Amino acid sequence: MAGLVVWFVYGTLRQSIAEFSATAIRPNPWLLFAAGVAYAAALAPMAWFWRQTLLALGQPSGWRAVLRAYCLGHLGKYVPGKGLVVVLRTGAIRQAGGQTAPIAASVFVETLTMMSVGGVLACVLLTTHGDGAAEPWLAALAAGLAVAAAAPTLPPVIRRLVRRLARVEVSPAEAQASAPANTPSAGDPLPSFAGRLTWRLLGKGWLAAALAWTGLAGSLWLTLRSLDAGFPLTLVAAAYCLLAVTLPVVAGFLSLLPGGLLVRDGLMLQLLTGVAGVAEPVALAATVLLRVVWIVSEAAACAIVEAVHRGSAGEPPEPKEPSPRTR
């Protein structure tokens, strides 16, 4: 699995660098470094929400284990199908003593929440800041993505999805082990953890996702500034950057292509040139550079958390925090 991830990440990175080398634009390295830091910081709110979800489902939620699994999962999205994201994160948390079905369910909850908020933001921003008459297909795409991504994160819907996942993934013995002690089984082999996906928990996820998307937009803005010192720092420019990351990333996620390749890049280029009014050479360079910055940031974060994990291998494991219901 590690070799597969490295191969696809390297292929994506190599292609992006080759595309950028073909341009004559040279960026400001310090602003690019700041863009990478902004991207890494933007991942923190969703890592926090995933930890809250694990905690609610009664799974191991120590910060070291969560951060390691979360960072490893981001590299898995560069493998076709993106199923390796679930495998990597679930396997990492399983090492801390967790159970397969609740952990896998928590990965889906975190990912779908992030994408749903992005789809809704893209729809709103394209309606308020885009030219729907000039690009009606973008407005239709944003509306479709908003509905498709937001519906699964509503508690009644996501509970049904989680139960369907559990019906396939979990054995009766594991289902019984994952249920609270005071919950009668009534002959139902499905785990009761789906009922812990409440409006309050998902509300935390929506807030965390909004913060994460804001950070990603900041990373794009810094990348544009590194290429064009004239790119303004205004609310309108911020809205354009937010639109240029939400719609392409969500569409790339739904495409199931490695890292949303081509889908994400093509949409981002279209939005930067057609909506934000960025010159095409700058927009093209920013699109390619942003991918490079994000991949390097993810790889660096993985290297750091893996080094910390290996350095603390001899230490006693972090205590498993009780779920809110247990408290």
Coordinates of C-alpha atoms in Angstrom, one line a residue, residues 77 82 111 114-120 122-123 126 137-138 140-146 148-149 213 242-271 291 294:
K77 CA -6.7 10.1 -2.3
K82 CA -9.8 6.8 -3.2
T111 CA -15.2 13.3 4.3
M114 CA -16.2 18.4 4.2
M115 CA -17.5 17.9 0.7
S116 CA -21.1 18.9 1.6
V117 CA -20.0 22.2 3.0
G118 CA -17.8 22.8 0.1
G119 CA -20.6 22.1 -2.4
V120 CA -23.0 24.5 -0.6
A122 CA -19.6 26.8 -4.1
C123 CA -23.3 27.1 -5.0
L126 CA -21.3 31.2 -7.7
W137 CA -23.3 25.1 -16.7
L138 CA -21.2 26.1 -13.7
A140 CA -26.0 24.0 -12.6
L141 CA -22.9 22.0 -11.6
A142 CA -22.6 23.9 -8.3
A143 CA -26.3 23.3 -7.5
G144 CA -26.1 19.6 -8.3
L145 CA -22.9 19.2 -6.2
A146 CA -24.5 21.1 -3.3
A148 CA -25.5 15.6 -3.9
A149 CA -23.0 16.4 -1.2
W213 CA -12.4 25.8 3.3
L242 CA -13.1 30.4 -1.9
L243 CA -15.1 29.6 -5.0
A244 CA -12.0 28.5 -6.9
V245 CA -11.2 25.9 -4.3
T246 CA -14.6 24.6 -3.2
L247 CA -16.2 23.8 -6.6
P248 CA -13.1 22.2 -8.2
V249 CA -12.1 20.1 -5.1
V250 CA -15.7 18.8 -4.6
A251 CA -16.0 18.0 -8.3
G252 CA -12.6 16.3 -8.2
F253 CA -13.7 14.2 -5.2
L254 CA -16.8 13.0 -6.9
S255 CA -14.9 12.1 -10.0
L256 CA -13.0 9.5 -8.1
L257 CA -9.9 10.3 -10.1
P258 CA -6.5 10.3 -8.3
G259 CA -6.4 13.7 -6.5
G260 CA -9.2 14.9 -8.8
L261 CA -6.6 15.2 -11.5
L262 CA -7.7 17.2 -14.6
V263 CA -11.3 17.7 -13.2
R264 CA -10.1 19.9 -10.3
D265 CA -7.4 21.6 -12.4
G266 CA -9.7 22.4 -15.3
L267 CA -12.5 23.8 -13.2
M268 CA -10.0 25.9 -11.1
L269 CA -8.5 27.3 -14.2
Q270 CA -12.0 28.1 -15.6
L271 CA -13.0 29.9 -12.4
R291 CA -1.3 21.2 -6.5
W294 CA -0.6 20.8 -1.3

